[in-house]
Short mmCIF file of C-alpha atoms and ligand atoms in Angstrom, two decimals:
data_model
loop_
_atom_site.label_atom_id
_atom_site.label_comp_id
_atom_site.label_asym_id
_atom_site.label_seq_id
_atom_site.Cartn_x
_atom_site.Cartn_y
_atom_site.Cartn_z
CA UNK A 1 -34.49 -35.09 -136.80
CA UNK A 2 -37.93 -34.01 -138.54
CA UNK A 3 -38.90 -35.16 -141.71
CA UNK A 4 -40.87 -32.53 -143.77
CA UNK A 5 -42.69 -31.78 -147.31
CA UNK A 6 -42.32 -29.01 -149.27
CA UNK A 7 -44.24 -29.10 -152.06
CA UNK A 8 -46.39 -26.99 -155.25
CA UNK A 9 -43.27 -24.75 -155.39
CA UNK A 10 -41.19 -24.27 -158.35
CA UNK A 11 -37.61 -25.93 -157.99
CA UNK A 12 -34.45 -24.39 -159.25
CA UNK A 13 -32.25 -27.42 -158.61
CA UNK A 14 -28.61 -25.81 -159.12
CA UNK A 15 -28.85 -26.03 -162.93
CA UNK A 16 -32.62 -26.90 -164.06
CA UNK A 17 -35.86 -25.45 -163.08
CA UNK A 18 -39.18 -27.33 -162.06
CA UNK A 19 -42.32 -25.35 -162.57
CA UNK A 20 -44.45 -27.92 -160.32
CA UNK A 21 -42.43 -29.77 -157.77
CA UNK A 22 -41.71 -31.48 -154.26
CA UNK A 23 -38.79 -31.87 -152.29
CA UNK A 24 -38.90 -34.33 -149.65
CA UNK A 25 -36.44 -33.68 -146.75
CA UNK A 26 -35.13 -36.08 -144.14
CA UNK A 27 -32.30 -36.33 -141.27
CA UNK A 28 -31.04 -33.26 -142.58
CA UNK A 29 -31.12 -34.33 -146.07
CA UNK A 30 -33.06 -34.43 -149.50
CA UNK A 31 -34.49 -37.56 -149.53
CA UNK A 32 -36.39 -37.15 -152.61
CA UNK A 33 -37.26 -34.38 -155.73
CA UNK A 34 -40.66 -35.01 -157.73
CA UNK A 35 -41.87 -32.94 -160.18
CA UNK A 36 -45.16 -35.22 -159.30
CA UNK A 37 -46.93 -35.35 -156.02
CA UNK A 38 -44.76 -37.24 -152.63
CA UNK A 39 -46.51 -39.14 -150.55
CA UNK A 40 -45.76 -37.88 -147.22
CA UNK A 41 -47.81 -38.12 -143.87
CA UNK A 42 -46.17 -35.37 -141.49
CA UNK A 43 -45.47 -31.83 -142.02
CA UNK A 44 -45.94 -30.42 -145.36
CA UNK A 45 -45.19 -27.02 -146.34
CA UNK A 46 -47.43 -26.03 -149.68
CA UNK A 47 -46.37 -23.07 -151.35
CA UNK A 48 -47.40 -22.21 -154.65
CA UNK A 49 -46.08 -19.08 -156.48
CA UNK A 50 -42.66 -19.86 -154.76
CA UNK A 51 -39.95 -21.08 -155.70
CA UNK A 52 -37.06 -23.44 -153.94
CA UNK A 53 -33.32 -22.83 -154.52
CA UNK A 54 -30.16 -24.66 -153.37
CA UNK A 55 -28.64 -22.68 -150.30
CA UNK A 56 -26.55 -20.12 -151.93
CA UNK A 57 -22.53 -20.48 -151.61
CA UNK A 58 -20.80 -17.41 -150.82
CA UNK A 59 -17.01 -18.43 -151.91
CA UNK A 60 -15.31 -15.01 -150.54
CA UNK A 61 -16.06 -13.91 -147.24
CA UNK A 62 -13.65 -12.99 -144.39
CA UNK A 63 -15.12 -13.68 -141.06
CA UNK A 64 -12.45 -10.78 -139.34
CA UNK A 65 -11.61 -11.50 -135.72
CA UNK A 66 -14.04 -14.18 -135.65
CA UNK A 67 -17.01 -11.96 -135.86
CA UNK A 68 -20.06 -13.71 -134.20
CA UNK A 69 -22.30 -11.70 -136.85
CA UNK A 70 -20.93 -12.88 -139.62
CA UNK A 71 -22.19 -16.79 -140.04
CA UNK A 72 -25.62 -15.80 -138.49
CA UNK A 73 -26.14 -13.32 -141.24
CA UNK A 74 -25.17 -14.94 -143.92
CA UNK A 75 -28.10 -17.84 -143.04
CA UNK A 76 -30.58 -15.10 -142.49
CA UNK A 77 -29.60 -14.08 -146.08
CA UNK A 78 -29.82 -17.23 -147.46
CA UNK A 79 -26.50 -17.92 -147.17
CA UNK A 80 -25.51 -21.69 -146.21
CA UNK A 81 -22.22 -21.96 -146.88
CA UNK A 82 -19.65 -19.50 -147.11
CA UNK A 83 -15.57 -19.79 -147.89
CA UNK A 84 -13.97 -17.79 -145.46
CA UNK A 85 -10.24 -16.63 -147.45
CA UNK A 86 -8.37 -15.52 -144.84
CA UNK A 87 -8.60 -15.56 -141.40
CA UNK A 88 -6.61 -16.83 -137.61
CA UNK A 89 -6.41 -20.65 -136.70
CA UNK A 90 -7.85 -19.52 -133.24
CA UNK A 91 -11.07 -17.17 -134.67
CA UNK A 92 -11.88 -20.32 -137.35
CA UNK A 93 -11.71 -22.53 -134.27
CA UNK A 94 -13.96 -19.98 -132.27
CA UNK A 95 -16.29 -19.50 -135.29
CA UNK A 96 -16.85 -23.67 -135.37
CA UNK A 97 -17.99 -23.50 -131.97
CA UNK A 98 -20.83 -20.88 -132.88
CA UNK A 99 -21.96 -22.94 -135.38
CA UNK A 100 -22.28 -26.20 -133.06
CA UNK A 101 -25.04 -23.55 -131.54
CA UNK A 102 -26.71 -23.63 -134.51
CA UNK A 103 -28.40 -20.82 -136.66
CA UNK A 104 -25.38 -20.48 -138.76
CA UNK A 105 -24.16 -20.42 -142.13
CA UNK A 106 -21.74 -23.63 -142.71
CA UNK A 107 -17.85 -22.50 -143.19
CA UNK A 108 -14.65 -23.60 -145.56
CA UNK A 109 -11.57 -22.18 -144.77
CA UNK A 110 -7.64 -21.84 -145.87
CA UNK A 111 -7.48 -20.74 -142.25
CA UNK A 112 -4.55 -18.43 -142.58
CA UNK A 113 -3.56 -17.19 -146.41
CA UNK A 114 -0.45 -17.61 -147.74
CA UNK A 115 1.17 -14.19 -146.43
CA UNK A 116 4.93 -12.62 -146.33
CA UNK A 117 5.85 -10.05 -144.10
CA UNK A 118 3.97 -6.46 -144.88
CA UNK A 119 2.59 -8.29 -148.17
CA UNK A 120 -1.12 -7.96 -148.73
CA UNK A 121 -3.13 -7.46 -146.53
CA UNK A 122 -0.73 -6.42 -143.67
CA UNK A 123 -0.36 -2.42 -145.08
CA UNK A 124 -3.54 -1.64 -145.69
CA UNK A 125 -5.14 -3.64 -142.29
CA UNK A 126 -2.28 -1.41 -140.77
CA UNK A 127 -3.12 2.00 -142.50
CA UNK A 128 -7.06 1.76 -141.11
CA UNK A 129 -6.63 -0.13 -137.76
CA UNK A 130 -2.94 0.29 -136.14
CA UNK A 131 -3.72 -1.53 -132.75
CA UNK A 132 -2.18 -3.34 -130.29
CA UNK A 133 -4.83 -5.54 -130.99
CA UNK A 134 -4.44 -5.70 -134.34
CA UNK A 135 -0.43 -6.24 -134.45
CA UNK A 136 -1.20 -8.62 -131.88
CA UNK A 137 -3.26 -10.67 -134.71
CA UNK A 138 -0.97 -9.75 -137.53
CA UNK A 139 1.80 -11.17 -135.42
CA UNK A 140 0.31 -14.93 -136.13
CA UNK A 141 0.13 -14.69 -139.59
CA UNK A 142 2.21 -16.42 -142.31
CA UNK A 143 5.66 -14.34 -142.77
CA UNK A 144 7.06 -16.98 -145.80
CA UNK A 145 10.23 -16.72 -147.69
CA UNK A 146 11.68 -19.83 -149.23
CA UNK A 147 9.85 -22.17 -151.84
CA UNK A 148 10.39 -24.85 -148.71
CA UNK A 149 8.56 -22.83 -145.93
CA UNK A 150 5.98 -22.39 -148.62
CA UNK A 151 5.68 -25.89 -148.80
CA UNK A 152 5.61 -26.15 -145.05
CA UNK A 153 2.41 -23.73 -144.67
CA UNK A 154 0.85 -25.96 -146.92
CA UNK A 155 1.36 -28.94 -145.11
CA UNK A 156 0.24 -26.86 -141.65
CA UNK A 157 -2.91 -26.21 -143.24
CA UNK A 158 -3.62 -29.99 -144.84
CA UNK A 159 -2.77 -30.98 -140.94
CA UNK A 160 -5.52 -27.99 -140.06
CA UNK A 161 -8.05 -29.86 -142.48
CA UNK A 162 -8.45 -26.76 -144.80
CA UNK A 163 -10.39 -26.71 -147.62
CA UNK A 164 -8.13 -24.92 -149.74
CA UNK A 165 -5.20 -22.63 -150.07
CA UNK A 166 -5.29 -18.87 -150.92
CA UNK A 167 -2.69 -16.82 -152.04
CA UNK A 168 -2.52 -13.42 -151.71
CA UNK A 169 -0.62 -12.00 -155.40
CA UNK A 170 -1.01 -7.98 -154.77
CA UNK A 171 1.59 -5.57 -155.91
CA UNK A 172 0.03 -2.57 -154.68
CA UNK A 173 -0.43 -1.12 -158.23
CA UNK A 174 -4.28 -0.60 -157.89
CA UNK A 175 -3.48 1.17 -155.01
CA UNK A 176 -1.30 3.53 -156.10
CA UNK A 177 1.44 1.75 -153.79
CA UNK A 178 3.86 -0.88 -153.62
CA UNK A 179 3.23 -3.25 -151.64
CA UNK A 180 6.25 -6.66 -150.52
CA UNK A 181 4.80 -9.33 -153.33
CA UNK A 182 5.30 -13.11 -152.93
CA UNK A 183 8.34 -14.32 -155.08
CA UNK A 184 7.11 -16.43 -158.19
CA UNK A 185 8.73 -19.38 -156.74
CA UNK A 186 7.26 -19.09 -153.30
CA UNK A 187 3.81 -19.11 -155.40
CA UNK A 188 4.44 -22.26 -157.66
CA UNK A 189 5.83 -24.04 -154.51
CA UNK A 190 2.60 -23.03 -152.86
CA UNK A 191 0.28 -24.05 -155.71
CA UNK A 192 2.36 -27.19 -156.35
CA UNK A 193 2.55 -28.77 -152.78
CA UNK A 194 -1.30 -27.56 -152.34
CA UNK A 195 -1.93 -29.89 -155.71
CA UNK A 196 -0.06 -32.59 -154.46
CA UNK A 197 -2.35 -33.08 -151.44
CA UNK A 198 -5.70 -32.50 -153.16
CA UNK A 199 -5.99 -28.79 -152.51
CA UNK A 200 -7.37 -25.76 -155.04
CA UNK A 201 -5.17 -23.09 -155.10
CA UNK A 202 -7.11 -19.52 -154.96
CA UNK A 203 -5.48 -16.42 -155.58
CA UNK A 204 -6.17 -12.82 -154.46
CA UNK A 205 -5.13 -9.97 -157.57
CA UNK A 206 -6.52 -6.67 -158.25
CA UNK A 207 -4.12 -6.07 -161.26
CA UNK A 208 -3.82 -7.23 -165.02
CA UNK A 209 -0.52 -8.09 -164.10
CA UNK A 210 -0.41 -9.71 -161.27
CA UNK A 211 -3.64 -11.96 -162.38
CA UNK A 212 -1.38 -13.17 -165.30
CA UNK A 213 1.71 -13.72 -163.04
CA UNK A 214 -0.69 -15.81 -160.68
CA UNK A 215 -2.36 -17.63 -163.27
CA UNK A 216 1.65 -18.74 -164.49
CA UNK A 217 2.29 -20.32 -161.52
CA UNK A 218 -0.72 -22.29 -161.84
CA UNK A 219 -3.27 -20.58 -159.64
CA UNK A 220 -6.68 -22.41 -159.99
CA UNK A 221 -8.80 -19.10 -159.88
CA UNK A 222 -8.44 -15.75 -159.18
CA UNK A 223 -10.51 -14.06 -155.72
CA UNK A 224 -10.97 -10.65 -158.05
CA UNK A 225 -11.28 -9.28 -161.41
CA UNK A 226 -8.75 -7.16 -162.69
CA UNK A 227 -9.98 -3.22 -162.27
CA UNK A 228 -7.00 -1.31 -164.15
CA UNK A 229 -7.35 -2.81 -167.66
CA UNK A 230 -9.74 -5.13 -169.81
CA UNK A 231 -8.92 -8.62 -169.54
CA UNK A 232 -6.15 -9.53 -172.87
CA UNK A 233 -5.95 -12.56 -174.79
CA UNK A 234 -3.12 -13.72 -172.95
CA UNK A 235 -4.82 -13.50 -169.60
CA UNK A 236 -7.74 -15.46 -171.18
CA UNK A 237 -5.40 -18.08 -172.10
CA UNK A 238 -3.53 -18.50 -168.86
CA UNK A 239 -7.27 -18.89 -167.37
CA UNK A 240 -8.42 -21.87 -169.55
CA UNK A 241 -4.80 -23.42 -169.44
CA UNK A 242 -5.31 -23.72 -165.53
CA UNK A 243 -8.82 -24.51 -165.91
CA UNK A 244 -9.06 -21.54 -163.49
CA UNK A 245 -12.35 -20.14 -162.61
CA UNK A 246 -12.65 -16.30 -161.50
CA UNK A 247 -14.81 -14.87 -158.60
CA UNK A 248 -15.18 -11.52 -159.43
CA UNK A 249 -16.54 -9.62 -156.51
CA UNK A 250 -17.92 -7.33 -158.49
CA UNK A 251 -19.75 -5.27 -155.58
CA UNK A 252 -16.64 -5.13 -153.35
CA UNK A 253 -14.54 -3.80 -156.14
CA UNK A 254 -16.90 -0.89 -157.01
CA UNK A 255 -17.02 -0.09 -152.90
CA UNK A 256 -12.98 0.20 -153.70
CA UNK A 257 -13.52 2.67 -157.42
CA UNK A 258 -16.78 4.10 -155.07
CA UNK A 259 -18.87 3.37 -158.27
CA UNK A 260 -21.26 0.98 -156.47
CA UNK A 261 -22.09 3.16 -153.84
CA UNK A 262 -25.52 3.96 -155.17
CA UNK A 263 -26.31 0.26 -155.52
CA UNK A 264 -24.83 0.10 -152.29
CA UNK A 265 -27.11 2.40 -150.31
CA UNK A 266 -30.31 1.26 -152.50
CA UNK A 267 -29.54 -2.65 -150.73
CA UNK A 268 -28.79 -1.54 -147.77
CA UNK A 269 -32.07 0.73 -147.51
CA UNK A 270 -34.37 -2.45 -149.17
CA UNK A 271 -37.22 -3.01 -147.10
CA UNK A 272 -36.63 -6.97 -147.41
CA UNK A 273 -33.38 -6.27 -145.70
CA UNK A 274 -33.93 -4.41 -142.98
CA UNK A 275 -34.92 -7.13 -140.30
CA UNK A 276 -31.94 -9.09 -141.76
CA UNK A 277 -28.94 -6.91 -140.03
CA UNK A 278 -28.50 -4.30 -137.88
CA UNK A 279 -27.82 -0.76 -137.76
CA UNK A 280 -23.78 -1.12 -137.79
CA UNK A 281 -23.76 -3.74 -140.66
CA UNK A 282 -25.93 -1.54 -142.99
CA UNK A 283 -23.93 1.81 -141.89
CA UNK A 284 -20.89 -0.16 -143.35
CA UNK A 285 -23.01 -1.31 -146.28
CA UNK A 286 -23.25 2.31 -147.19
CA UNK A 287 -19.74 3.41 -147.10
CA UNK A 288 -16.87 2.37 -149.67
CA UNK A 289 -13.25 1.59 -149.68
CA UNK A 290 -12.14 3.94 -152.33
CA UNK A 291 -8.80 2.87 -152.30
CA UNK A 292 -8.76 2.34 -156.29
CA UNK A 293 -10.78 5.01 -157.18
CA UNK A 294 -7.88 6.73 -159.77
CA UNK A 295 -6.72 3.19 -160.75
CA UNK A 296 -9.76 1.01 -161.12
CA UNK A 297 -12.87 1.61 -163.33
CA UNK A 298 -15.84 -1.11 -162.38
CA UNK A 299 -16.46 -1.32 -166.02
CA UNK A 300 -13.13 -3.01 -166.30
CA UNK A 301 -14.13 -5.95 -164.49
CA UNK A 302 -18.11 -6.45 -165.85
CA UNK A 303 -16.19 -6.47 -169.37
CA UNK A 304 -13.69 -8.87 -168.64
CA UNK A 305 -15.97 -10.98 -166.67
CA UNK A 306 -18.47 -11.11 -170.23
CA UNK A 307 -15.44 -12.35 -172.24
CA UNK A 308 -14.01 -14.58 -169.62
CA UNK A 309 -17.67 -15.98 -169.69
CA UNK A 310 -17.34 -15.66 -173.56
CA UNK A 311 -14.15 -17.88 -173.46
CA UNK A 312 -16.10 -20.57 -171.11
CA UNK A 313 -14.19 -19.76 -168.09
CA UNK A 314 -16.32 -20.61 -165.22
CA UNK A 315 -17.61 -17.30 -163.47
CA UNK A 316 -18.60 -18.05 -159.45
CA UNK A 317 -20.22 -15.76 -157.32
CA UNK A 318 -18.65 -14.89 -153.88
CA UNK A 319 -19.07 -11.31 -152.04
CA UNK A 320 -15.60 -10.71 -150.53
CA UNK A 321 -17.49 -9.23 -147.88
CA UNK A 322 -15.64 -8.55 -144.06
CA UNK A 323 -16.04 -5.59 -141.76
CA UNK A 324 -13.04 -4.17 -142.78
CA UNK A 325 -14.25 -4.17 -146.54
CA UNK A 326 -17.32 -1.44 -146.35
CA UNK A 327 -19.56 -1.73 -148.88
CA UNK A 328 -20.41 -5.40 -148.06
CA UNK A 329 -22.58 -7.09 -145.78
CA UNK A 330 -22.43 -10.71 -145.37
CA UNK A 331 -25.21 -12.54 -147.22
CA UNK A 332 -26.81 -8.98 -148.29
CA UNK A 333 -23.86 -8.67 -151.10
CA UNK A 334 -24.70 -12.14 -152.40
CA UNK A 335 -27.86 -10.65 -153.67
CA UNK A 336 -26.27 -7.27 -154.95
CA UNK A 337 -23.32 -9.66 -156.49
CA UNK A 338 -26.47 -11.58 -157.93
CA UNK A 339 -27.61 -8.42 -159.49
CA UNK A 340 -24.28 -7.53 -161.07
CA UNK A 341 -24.21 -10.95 -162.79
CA UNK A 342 -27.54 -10.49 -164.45
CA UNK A 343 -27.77 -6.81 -165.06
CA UNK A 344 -24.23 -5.81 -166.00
CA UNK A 345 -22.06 -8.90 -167.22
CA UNK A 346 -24.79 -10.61 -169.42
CA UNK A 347 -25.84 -13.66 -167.38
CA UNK A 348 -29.58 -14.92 -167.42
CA UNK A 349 -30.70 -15.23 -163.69
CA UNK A 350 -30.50 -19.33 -164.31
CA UNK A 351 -26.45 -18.26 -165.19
CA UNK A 352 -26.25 -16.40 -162.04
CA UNK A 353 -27.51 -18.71 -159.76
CA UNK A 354 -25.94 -21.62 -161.01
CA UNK A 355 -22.50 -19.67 -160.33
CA UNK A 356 -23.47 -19.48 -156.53
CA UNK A 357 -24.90 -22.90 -155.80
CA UNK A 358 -24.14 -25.57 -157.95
CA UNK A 359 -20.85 -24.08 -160.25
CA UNK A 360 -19.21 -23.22 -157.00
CA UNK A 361 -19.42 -26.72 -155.30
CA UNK A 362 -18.43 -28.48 -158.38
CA UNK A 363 -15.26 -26.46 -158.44
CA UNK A 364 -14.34 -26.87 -155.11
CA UNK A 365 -15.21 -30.40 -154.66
CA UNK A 366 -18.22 -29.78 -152.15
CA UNK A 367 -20.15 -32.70 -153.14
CA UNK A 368 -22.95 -32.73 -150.37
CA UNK A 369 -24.28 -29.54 -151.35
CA UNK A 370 -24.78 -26.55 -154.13
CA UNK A 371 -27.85 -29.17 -155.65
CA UNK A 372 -31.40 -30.13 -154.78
CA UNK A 373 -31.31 -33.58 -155.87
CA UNK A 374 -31.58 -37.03 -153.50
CA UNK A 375 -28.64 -37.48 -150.86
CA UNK A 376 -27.39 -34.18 -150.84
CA UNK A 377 -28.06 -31.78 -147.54
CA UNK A 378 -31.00 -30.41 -146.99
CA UNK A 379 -29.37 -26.66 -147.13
CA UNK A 380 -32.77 -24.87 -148.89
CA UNK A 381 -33.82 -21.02 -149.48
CA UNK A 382 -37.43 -20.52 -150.39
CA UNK A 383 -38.16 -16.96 -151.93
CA UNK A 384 -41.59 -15.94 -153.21
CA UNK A 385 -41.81 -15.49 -156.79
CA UNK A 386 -39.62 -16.76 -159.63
CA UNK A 387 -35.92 -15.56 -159.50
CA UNK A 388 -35.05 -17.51 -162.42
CA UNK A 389 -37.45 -14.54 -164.49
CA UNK A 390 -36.56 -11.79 -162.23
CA UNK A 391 -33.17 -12.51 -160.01
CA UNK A 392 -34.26 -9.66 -157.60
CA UNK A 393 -36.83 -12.05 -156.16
CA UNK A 394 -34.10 -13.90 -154.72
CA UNK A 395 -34.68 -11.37 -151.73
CA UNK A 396 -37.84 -12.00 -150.79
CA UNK A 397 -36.78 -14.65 -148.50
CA UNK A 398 -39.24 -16.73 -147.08
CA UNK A 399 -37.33 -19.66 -145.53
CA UNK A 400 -33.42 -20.76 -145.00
CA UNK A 401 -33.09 -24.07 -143.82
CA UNK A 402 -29.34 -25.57 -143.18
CA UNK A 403 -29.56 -29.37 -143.21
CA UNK A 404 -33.09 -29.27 -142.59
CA UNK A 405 -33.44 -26.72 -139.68
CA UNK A 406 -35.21 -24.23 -139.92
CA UNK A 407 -33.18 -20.82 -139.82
CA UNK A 408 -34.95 -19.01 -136.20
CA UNK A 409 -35.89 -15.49 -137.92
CA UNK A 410 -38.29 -17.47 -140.53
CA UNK A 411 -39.85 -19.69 -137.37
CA UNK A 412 -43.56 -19.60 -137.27
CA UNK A 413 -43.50 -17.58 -140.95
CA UNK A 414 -43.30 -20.54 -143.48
ZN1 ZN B 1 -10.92 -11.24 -149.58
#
């Protein structure tokens, strides 16, 4: 594989910026990080007035029926890995042979979530898309009842190779419904045999309540922020207890109050964007879930993410984006999520994207990537500019490379 230079750039390695740098890659990997000159005789790639960032780590998508768009996107987005939180044996299996093809962003998986029959998500996949089709699907998922067949999906998914288990904990109450909710014994089963074999346990909530119920069976981080109340002092508690971190996805949760929509629209109309997706994906970018609109307020969850952060609970950024969630685009929300970090909850860019490179891969044990530092793969975005003053600059993508190749939109451009 090629060995190339990339040097004069300013290097935000995952936690610490360079102003003057290089970053030397080989066989798919960093082989060394100067903030001096590297001797290097083949290609080199001199950019000054750019800067270099660890591949960004989306840790909430949901690549739905195996979409073919979704990994691809992500890349061009400057996505390199995402954590896909839900999703069929057979479509991860299909999505692992796209990204043998190359040109894609790398994927974690639970495979299937932890699901009980018309629990979250069945009702509401059922109230937008009743199909054959669909039922079909649904009719593979996880219908657990006992603590023991609990256990058991656990042990189906360590045999799968998963990187971790997700729980769905979702009463409905955001939604104005109720919804069938996992037993709190099914959950502490889950979360126990999942800790026994290695595994982080992640947990899907939309509700005060149900966040604190997850967090008591020892989730290990929450998928959401709470939209119906302000985090309490008791949910803050249950949080550092578990060590838990919390991905907020802040812009999927104002598509489902509608209170992003303007932020929404303005990303999906950015010029910097446009050559990055296609018609359909920035239609859906548009639109919004408002499901939660008379149960949720957005401001809920960028205050309770500031005193979660306050408390030194660790904050990641993930997207929760899937077609069926409109109001997200894979890799596009990233940036917007990037946005909300800095310009609503309080975090200096340097915060922000720490939480999605280097924060998330500590915290779920990805130790090849989230950092540019020696050894670790060569997954790189290079934006013009200096994100770490001004995060919006993390859209002026200039290069993606995954393990050292080259995404194909940016070929012939760097
Ligand atoms: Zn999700």
């Amino acid at each position: 594989m090629a060995s190339f230079l990339i040097t004069d750039v300013r290097i935000f390695d995952g936690e610490n910026s360079i102003d003057h740098g290089s970053v030397l890659v080989q066989d798919g990997r960093i082989a060394q990080v100067s903030s001096t000159q590297i001797d290097h005789r083949g290609t080199t790639i001199s950019k000054p007035g750019h800067t270099l960032l660890p591949g960004l780590i989306d840790v909430h998508i949901h690549a739905d029926g195996g979409n073919p768009v979704a990994l691809p996107q992500s890349l061009r987005f400057g996505v390199t890995t995402v954590c896909d939180m839900h999703n069929e044996d057979f479509n991860i299996a299909r999505l692992r042979k796209q990204i043998e093809g190359g040109d894609c962003a790398d994927l974690k998986t639970t495979s299937f979530a932890a699901t009980i029959d018309m629990g979250w998500p069945m009702p509401i996949v059922l109230m937008h898309h009743d199909t054959p089709e669909v039922r079909a699907e649904m009719a593979t998922w996880p219908r657990l009842t006992t603590p023991e067949s609990g256990r058991q999906y656990v042990r189906d998914r360590v045999a799968e190779g998963v990187d971790y288990i997700k729980l769905m904990h979702e009463s409905g109450k955001l939604l104005g419904q109720t919804f069938n909710k996992p037993s709190l014994e099914l959950q502490t089963a889950i979360i126990d045999e999942a800790h026994q074999h290695g595994l982080k346990a992640v947990a899907h909530a939309t509700c005060l309540s149900d966040t604190l119920e997850i967090l008591q069976c020892g989730a290990d981080g929450l998928t959401h922020c709470a939209l119906d109340a302000l985090v309490t002092d008791d949910v803050i508690a249950a949080y550092k207890r578990n060590n838990a971190h919390c991905n907020p996805t802040l812009a999927a949760m104002g598509s489902l109050t509608t209170e992003g929509a303007a932020l929404q629209a303005k990303l999906a109309h950015d010029p910097r964007a446009q050559a990055l997706m296609d018609d359909e994906a920035r239609g859906r970018m548009c639109a919004c879930m408002a499901v939660g609109k008379d149960t949720g307020k957005i401001q809920h969850a960028y205050d309770s993410v500031k005193s979660l952060k306050a408390a030194g609970v660790p904050i990641l950024v993930g997207s929760d984006a899937a077609s069926p969630a409109v109001g997200t685009a894979w890799g596009l929300s990233m940036h917007h999520e990037l946005a909300l970090f800095v310009n609503e909850c309080g975090f200096s860019p340097a915060e922000a994207l720490n939480a999605a490179t280097a924060l998330p891969a500590a915290r779920f044990g990805f130790m090849d990537r989230g950092r540019i530092r020696e050894g670790m793969r060569a997954d790189l975005l290079l934006v013009e500019g200096n994100p770490v003053e001004d995060v919006d600059r993390t859209l002026d993508i200039r290069a993606v490379w995954k393990e050292g190749r080259l995404c194909s939109v940016y070929e012939g451009k760097v």
